[in-house]
mmCIF file of C-alpha atoms in Angstrom:
data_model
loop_
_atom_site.group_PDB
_atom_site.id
_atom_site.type_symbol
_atom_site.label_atom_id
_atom_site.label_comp_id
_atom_site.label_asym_id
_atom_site.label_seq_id
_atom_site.Cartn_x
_atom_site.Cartn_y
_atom_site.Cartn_z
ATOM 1 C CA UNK A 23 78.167 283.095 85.068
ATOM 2 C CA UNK A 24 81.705 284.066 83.775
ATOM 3 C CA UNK A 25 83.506 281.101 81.960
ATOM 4 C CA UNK A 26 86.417 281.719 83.934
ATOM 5 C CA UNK A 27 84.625 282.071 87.045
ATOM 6 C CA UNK A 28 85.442 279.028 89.427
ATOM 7 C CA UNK A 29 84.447 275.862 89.216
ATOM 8 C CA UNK A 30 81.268 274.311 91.760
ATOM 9 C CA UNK A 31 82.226 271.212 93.523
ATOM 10 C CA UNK A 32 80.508 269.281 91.576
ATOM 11 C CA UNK A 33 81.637 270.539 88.480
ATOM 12 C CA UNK A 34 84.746 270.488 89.398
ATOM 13 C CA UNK A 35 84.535 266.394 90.182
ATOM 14 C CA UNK A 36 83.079 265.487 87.076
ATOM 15 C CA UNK A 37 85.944 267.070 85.460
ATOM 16 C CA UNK A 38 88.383 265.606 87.399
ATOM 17 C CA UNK A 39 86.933 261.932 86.992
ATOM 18 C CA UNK A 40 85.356 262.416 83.376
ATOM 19 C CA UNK A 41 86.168 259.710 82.290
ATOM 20 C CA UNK A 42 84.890 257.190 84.895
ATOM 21 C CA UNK A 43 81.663 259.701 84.339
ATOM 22 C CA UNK A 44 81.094 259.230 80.944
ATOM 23 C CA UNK A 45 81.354 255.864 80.346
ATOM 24 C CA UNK A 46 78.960 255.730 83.597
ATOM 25 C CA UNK A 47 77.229 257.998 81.236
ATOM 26 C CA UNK A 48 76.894 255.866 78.130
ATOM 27 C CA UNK A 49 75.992 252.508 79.825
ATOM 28 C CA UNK A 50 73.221 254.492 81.844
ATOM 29 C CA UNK A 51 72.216 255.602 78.170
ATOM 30 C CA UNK A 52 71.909 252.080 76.669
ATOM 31 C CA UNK A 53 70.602 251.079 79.846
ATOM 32 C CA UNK A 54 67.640 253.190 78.714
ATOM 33 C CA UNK A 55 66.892 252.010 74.972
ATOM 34 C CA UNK A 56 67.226 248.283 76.219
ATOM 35 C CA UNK A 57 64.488 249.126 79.076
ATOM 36 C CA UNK A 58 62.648 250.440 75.980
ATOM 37 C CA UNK A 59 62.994 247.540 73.831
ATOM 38 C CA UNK A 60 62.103 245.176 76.644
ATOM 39 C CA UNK A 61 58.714 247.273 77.840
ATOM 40 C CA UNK A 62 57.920 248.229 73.994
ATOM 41 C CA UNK A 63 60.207 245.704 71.723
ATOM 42 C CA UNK A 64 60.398 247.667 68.693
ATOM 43 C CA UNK A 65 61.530 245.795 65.261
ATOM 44 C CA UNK A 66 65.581 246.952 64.890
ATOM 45 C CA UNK A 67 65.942 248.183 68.200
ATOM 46 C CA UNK A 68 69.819 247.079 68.296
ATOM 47 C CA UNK A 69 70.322 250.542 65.552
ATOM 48 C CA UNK A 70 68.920 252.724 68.685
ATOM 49 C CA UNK A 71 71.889 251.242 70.395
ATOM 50 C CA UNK A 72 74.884 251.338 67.913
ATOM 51 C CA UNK A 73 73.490 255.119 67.773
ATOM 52 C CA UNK A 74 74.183 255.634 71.267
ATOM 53 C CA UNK A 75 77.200 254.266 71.003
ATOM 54 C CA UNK A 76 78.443 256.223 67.988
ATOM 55 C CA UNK A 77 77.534 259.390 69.350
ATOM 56 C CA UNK A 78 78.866 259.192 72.900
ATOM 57 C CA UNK A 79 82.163 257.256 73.174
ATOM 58 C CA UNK A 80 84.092 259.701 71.225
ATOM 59 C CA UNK A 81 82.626 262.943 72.570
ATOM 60 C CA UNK A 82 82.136 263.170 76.129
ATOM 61 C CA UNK A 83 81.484 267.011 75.903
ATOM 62 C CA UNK A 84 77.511 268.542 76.012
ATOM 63 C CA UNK A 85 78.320 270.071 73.021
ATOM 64 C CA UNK A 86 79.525 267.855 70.887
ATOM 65 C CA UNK A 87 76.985 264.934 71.388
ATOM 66 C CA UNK A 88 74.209 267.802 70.526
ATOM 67 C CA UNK A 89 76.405 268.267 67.345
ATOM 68 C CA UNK A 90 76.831 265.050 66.707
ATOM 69 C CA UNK A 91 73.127 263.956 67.035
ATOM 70 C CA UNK A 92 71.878 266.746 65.508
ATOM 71 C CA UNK A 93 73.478 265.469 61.867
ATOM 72 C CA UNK A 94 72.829 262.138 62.604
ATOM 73 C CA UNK A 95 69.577 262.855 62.410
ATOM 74 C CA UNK A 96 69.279 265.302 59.687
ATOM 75 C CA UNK A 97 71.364 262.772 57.894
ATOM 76 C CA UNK A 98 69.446 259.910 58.919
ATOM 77 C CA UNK A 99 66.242 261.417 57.854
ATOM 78 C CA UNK A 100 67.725 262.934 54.579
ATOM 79 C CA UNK A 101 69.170 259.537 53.903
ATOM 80 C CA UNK A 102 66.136 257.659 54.615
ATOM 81 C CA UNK A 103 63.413 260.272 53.097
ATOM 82 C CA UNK A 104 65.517 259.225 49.577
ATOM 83 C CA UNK A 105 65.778 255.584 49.933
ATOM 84 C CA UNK A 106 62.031 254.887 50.754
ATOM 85 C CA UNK A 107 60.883 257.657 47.796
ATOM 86 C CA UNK A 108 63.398 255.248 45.137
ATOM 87 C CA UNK A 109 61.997 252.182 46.909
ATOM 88 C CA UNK A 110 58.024 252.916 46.679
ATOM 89 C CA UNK A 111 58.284 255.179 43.152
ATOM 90 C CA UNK A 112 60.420 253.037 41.082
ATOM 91 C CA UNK A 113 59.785 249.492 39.789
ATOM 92 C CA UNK A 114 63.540 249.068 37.817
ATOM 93 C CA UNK A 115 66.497 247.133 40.084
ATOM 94 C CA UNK A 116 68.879 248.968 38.052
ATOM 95 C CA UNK A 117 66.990 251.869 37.427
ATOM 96 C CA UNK A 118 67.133 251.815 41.756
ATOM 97 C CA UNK A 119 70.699 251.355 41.551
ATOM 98 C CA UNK A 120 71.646 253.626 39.490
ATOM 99 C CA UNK A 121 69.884 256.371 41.214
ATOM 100 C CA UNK A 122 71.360 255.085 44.595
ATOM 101 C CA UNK A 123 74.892 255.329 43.208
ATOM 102 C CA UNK A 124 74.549 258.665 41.496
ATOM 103 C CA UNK A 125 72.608 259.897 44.987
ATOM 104 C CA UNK A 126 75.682 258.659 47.021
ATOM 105 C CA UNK A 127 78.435 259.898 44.834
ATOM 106 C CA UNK A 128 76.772 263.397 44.460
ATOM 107 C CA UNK A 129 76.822 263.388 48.700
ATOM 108 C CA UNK A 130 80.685 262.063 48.334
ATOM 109 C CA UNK A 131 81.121 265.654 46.032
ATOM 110 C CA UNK A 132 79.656 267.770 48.565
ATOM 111 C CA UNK A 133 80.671 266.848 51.869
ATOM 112 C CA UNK A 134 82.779 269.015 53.245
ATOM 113 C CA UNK A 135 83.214 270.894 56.284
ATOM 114 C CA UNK A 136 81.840 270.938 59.514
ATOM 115 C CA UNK A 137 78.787 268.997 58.377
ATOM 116 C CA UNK A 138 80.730 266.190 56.966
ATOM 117 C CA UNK A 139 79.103 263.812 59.508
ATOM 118 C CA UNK A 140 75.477 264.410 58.430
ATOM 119 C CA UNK A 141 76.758 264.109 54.654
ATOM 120 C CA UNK A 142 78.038 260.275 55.637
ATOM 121 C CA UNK A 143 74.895 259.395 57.516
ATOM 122 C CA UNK A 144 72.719 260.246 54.377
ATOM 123 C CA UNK A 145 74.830 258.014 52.395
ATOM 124 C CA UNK A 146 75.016 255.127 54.053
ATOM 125 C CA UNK A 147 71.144 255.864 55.572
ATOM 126 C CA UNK A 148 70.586 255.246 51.939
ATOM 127 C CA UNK A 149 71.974 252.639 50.919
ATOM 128 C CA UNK A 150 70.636 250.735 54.271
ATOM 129 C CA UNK A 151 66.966 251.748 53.439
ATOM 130 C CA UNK A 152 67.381 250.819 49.515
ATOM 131 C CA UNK A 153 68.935 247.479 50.442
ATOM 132 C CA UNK A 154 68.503 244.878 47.923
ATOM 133 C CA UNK A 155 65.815 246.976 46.724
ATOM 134 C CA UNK A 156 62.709 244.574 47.913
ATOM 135 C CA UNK A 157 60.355 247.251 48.136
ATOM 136 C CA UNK A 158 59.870 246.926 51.902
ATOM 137 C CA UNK A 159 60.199 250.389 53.584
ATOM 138 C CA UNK A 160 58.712 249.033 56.773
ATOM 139 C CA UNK A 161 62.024 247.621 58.186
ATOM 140 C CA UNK A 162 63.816 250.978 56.167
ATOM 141 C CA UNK A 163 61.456 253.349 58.637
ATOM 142 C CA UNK A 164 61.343 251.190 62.025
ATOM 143 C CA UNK A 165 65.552 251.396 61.845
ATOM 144 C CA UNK A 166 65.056 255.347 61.159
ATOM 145 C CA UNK A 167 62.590 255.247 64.224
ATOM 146 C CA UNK A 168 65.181 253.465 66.439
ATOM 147 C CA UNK A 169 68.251 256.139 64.606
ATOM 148 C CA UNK A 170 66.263 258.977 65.842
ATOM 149 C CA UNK A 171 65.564 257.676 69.372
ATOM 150 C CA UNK A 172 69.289 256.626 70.257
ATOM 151 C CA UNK A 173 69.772 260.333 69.180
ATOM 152 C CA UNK A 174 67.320 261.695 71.838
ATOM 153 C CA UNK A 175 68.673 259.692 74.295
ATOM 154 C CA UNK A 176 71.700 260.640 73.990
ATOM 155 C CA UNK A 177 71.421 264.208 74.121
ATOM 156 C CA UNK A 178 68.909 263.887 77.422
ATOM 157 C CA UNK A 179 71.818 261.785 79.186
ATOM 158 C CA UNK A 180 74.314 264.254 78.118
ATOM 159 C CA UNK A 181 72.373 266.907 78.822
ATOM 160 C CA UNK A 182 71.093 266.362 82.171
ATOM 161 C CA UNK A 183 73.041 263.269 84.032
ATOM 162 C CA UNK A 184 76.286 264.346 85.167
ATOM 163 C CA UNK A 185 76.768 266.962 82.344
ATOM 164 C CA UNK A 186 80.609 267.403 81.265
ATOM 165 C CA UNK A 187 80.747 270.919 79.874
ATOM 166 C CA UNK A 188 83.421 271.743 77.054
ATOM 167 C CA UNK A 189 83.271 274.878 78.412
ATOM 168 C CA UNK A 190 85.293 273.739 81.174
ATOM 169 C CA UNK A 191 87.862 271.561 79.078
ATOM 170 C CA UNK A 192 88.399 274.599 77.196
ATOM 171 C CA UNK A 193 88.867 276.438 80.300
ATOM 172 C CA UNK A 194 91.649 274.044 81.918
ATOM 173 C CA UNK A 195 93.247 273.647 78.245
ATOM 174 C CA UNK A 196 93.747 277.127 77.857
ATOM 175 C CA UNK A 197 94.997 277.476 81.856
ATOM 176 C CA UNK A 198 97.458 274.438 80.949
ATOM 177 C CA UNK A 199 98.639 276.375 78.170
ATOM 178 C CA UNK A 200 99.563 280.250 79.540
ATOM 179 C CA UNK A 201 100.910 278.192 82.356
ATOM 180 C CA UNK A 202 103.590 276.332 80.925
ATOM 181 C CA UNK A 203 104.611 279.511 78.596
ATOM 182 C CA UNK A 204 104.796 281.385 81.648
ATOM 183 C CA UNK A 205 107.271 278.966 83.695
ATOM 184 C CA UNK A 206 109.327 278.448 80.569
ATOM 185 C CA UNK A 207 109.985 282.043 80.502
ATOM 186 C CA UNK A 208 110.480 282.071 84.190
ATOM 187 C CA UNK A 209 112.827 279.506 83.852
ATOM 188 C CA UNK A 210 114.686 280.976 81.080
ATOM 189 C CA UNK A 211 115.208 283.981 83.519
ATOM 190 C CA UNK A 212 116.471 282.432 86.056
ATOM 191 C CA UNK A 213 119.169 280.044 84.234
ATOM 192 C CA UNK A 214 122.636 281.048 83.477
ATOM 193 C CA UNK A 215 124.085 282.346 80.779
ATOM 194 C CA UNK A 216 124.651 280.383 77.569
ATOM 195 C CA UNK A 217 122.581 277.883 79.137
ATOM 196 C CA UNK A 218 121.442 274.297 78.090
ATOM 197 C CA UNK A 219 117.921 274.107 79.189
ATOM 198 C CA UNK A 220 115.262 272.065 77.445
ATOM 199 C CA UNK A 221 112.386 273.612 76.979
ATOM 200 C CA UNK A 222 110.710 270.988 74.507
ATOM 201 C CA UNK A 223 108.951 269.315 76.677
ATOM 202 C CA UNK A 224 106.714 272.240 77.870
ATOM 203 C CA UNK A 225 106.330 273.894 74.849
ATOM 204 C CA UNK A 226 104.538 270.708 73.015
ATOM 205 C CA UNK A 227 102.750 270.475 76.200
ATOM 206 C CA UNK A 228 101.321 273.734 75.454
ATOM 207 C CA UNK A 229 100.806 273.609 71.741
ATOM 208 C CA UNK A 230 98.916 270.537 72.488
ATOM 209 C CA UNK A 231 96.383 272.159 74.778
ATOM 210 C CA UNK A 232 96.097 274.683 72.245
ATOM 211 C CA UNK A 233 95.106 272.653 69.759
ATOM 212 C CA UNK A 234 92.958 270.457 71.949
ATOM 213 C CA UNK A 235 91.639 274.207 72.573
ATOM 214 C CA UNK A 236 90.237 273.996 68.293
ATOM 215 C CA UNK A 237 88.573 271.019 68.401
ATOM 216 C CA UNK A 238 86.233 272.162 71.535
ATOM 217 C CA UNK A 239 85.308 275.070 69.474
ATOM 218 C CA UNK A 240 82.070 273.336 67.746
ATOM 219 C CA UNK A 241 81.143 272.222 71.458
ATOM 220 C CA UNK A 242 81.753 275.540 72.662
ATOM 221 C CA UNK A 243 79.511 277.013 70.248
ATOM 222 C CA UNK A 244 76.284 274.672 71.655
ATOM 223 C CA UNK A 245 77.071 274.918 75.136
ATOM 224 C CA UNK A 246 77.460 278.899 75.246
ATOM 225 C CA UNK A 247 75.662 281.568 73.041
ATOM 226 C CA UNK A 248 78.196 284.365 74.510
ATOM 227 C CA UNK A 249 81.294 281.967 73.841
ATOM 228 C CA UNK A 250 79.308 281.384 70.089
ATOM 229 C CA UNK A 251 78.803 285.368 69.403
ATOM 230 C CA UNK A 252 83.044 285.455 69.690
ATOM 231 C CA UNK A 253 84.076 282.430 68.161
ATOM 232 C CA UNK A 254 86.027 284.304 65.826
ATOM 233 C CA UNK A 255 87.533 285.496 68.774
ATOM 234 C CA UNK A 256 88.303 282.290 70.017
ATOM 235 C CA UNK A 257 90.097 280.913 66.994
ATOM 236 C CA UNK A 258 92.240 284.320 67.321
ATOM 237 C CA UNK A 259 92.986 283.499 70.864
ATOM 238 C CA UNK A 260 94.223 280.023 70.050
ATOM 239 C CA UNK A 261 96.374 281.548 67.090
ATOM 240 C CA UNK A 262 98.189 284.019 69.240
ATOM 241 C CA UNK A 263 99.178 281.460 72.272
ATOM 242 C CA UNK A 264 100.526 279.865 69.093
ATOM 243 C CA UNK A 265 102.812 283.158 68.366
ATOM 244 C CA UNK A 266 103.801 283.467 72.103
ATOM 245 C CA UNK A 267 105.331 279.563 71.655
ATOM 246 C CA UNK A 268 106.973 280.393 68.474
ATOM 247 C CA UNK A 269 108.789 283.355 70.461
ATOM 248 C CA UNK A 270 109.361 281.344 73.466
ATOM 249 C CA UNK A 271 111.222 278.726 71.304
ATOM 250 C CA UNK A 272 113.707 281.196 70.566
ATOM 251 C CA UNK A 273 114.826 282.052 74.164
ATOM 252 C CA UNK A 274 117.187 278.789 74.562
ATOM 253 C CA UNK A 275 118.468 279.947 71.067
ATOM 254 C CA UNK A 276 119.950 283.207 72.819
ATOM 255 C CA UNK A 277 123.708 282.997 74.189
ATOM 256 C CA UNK A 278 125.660 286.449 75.332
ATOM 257 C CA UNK A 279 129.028 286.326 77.209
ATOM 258 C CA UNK A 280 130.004 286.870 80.456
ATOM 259 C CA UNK A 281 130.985 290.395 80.233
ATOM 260 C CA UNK A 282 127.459 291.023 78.844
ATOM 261 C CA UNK A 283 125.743 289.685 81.815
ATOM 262 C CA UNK A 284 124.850 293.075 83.460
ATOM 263 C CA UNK A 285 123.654 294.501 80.045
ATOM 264 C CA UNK A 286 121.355 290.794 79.816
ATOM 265 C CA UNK A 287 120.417 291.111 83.140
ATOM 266 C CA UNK A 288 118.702 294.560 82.428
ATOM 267 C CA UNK A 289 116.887 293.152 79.675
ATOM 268 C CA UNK A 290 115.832 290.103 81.652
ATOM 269 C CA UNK A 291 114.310 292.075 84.679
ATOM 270 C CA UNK A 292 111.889 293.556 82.112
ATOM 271 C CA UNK A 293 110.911 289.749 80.448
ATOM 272 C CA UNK A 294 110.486 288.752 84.388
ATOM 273 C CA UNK A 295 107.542 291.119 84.702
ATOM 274 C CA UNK A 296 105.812 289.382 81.667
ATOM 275 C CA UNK A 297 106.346 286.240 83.422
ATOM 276 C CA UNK A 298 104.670 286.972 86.395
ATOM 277 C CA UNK A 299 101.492 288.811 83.820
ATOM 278 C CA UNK A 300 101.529 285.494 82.621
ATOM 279 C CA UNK A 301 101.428 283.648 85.791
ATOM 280 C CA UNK A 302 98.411 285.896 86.777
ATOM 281 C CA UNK A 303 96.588 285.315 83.720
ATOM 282 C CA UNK A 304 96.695 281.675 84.376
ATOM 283 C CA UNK A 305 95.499 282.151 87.788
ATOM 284 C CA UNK A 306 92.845 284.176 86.703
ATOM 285 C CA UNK A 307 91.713 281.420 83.808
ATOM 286 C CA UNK A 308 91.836 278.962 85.819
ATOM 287 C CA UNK A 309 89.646 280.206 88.208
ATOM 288 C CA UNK A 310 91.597 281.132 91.458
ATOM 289 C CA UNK A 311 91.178 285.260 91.192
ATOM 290 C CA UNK A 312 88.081 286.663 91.043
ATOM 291 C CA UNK A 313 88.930 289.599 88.864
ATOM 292 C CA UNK A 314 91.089 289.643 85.413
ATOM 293 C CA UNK A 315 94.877 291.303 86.501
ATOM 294 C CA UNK A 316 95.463 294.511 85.101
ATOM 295 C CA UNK A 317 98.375 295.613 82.567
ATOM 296 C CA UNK A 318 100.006 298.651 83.047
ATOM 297 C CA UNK A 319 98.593 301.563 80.357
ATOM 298 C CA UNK A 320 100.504 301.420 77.126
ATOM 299 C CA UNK A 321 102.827 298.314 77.981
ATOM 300 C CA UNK A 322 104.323 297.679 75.033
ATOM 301 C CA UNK A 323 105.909 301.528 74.970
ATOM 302 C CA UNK A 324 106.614 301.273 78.250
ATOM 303 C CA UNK A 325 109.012 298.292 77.749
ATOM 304 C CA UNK A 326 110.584 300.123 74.335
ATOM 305 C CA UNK A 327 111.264 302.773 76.257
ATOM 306 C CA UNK A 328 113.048 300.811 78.864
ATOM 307 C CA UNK A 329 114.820 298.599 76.737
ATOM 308 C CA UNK A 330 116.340 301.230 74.604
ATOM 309 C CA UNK A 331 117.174 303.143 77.781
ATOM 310 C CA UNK A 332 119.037 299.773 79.028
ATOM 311 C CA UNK A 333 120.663 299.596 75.940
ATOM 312 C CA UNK A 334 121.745 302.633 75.562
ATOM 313 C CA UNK A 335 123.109 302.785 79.390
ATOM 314 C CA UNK A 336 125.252 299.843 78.781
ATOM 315 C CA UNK A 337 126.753 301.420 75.918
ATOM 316 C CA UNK A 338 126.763 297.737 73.807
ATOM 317 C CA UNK A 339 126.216 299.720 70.664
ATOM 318 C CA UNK A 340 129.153 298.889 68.045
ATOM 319 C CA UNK A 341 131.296 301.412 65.850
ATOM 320 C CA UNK A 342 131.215 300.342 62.342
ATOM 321 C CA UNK A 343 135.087 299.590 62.591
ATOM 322 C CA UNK A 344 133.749 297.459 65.150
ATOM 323 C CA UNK A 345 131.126 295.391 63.115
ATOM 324 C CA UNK A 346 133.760 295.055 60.463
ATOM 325 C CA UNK A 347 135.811 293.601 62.813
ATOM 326 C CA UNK A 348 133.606 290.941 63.874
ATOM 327 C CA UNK A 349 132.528 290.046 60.629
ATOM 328 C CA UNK A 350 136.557 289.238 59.500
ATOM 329 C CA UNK A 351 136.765 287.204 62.613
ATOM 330 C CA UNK A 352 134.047 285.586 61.936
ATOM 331 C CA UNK A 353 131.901 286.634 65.266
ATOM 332 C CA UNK A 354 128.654 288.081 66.438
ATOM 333 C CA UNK A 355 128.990 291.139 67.528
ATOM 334 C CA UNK A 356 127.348 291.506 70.843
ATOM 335 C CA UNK A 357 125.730 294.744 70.261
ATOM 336 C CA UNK A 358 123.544 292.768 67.558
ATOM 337 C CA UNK A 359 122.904 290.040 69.744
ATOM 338 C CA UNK A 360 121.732 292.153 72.670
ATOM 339 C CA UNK A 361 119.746 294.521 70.326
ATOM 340 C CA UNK A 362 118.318 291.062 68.904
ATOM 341 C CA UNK A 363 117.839 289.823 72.322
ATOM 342 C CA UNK A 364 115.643 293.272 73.542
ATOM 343 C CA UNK A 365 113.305 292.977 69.613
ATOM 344 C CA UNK A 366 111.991 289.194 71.009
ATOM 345 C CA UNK A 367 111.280 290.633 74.872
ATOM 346 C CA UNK A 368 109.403 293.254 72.757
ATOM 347 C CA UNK A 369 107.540 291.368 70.602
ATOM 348 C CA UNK A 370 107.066 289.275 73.740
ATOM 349 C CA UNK A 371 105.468 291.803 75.518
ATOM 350 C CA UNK A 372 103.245 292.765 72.502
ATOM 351 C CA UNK A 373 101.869 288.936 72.614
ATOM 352 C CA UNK A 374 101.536 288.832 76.207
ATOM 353 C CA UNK A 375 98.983 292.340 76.121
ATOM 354 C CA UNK A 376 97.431 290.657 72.940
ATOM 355 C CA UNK A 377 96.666 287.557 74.713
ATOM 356 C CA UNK A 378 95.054 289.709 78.027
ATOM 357 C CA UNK A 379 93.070 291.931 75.516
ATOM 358 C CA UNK A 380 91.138 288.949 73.947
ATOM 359 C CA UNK A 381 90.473 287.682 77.480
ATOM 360 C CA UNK A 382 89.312 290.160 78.508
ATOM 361 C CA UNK A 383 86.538 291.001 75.942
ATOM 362 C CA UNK A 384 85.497 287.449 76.931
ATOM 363 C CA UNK A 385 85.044 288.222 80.503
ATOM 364 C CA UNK A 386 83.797 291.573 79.567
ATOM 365 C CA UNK A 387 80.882 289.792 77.140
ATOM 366 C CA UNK A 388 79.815 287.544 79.718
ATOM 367 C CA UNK A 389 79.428 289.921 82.443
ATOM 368 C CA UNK A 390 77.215 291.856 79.730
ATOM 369 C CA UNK A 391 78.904 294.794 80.291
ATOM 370 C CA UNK A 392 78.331 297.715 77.360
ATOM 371 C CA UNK A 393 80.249 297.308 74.388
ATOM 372 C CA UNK A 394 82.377 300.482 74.705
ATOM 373 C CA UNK A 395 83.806 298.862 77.667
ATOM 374 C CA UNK A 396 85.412 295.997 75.659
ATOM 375 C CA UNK A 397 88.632 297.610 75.604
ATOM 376 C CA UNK A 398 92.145 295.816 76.125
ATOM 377 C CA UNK A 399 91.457 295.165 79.984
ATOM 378 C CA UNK A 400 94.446 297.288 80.760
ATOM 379 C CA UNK A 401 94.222 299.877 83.908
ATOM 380 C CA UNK A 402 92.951 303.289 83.181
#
């Protein structure tokens, strides 16, 4: 099933109340290791827990608690392979410490990256199992035991009570997004000239989702193996909603005269139709059309075409007596401004097809359709 395909009931709900699900979620999840401890009692059953706990309360996603438990538990075992080797092979305390110190500050060096997590659990996994350096691995390898558990539980309750899908997050974020670019350029439309509109508010809005957008991408990657074959893709995506609010934030920047109005209004009935592409895109994200909306062929030429011809009909175009003029006094000439004014509905336009194309080889992937066909979604 498409990513952008609507949402079942059910999902739907869990998404809507997630977070009344997951911490549901993660007391149902130590619910479990303390009906363990009680039927089984394990020594250092209370690290199953904190483990549970760890991995859960900060990601809610599928995803990310696979992520997350899968380095805990590389680390854990790395961390605690180490320790128990320095505890039952070496007879010096300082000889122990040293080699505990030089083993943590070597894993300080490396980590790095998107691994950083497991590279923390082996250090401190260490220096737990090493401990005063008794020679007891017993209590070192019962709290690896109950490390490994909370892990497993954790990824079974995430997996398959109430699962809440990144997939979907991603989904809504990205839906938030195009949507407030789109009515921010609809509302620029519709103001009046040399208007005082704030658009501030809706274009942090969207930057924000964008960027909650990047951190879902390691979730994305475990939940979907299309989503994980494009996550290049994805990161481009992200990046060029991130152009299209850099141009947007130049609209309330743009003032033109009175006199100019018809010339503007030209102009503006050619951004209005990228509003409404927008507007469709959103719908189309967030699940309410079935099928992706087409661009018309060659849009961006189509628009330079028009926007020279509006130009040109409106004969703005200044003399160079005329420029000279403008510069002495100290003004703009309107000529520049409008010609300035028609480059960012352009370059507009340009993002707007960019945006559609990378959508579309997303819907394209999932509906496994052949490769040729990943195109830029546009009509034939």
């Amino acid at each position: 099933m498409s990513v952008f395909a609507p949402a079942t009931p059910f999902a739907d709900f869990i998404y809507r109340h997630f977070r009344s699900v997951h911490a549901l979620k993660l007391g149902l999840a130590l619910l479990v290791a303390v009906t363990i401890n009680a039927i089984w009692a394990p020594p250092h059953f209370i690290w199953s827990m904190v483990t549970i706990v760890v991995i859960m309360m900060s990601l809610p996603q599928v995803g990310g608690a696979i992520e997350k438990s899968l380095q805990r538990a590389i680390g854990t075992c790395l961390g605690s392979a180490y320790g128990v080797m320095l505890v039952a092979t070496v007879d010096s305390y300082w000889l122990i410490m040293s080699l505990l110190i030089l083993a943590v500050s070597l894993i300080c060096f490396i980590s790095a990256g998107r691994y950083s997590y497991a590279y923390l659990v082996s250090g401190f996994t260490i220096i737990i199992v090493v401990g005063d350096a008794n020679h007891d691995t017993s209590e070192a390898l019962w709290r690896t035991a109950n490390i490994l558990s909370g892990c497993v539980i954790a990824i079974l309750v995430s997996l398959f009570i109430f699962p809440i899908k990144a997939k979907q997050d991603w989904r809504s974020q990205l839906t938030h997004a195009i949507d407030n670019m789109a009515e921010v350029l609809a509302q620029h439309l519709k103001a009046p000239a040399n208007h005082d509109l704030d658009f501030r508010a809706k274009l942090e809005a969207a930057m924000k989702a964008v960027l909650t957008q990047k951190k879902l991408f390691f979730s994305l990657e475990w939940e979907s193996k299309t989503l994980k074959k494009h996550k290049v893709l994805l990161s481009q995506l992200a990046n060029k909603q991130v152009r299209l609010i850099t141009l947007l934030e130049l609209l309330p920047l743009t003032r033109w005269q009175e006199e100019d109005k018809d010339a503007y209004l030209q102009i503006n009935a050619v951004a209005s139709e990228l509003a409404f592409y927008l507007q469709q895109l959103a719908e189309f994200v967030a699940g309410k059309a079935q099928q992706l909306p087409t661009l018309p062929e060659c849009l961006e030429q189509e628009l330079q075409h028009r926007l020279q011809l509006s130009l040109a009909s409106a004969t703005i175009v200044a003399s160079t007596t005329d420029l000279d003029a403008a510069a002495t006094d100290g003004e703009v000439p309107q000529g520049f401004a409008l010609t300035g004014y028609s480059w960012l509905i352009y370059q507009l336009a340009i993002a707007v097809e960019a945006l559609y194309e990378d959508i579309a080889i997303i819907e394209i992937a999932y509906n496994k359709q052949p490769a040729s066909q990943i195109t830029s979604g546009k009509a034939d």
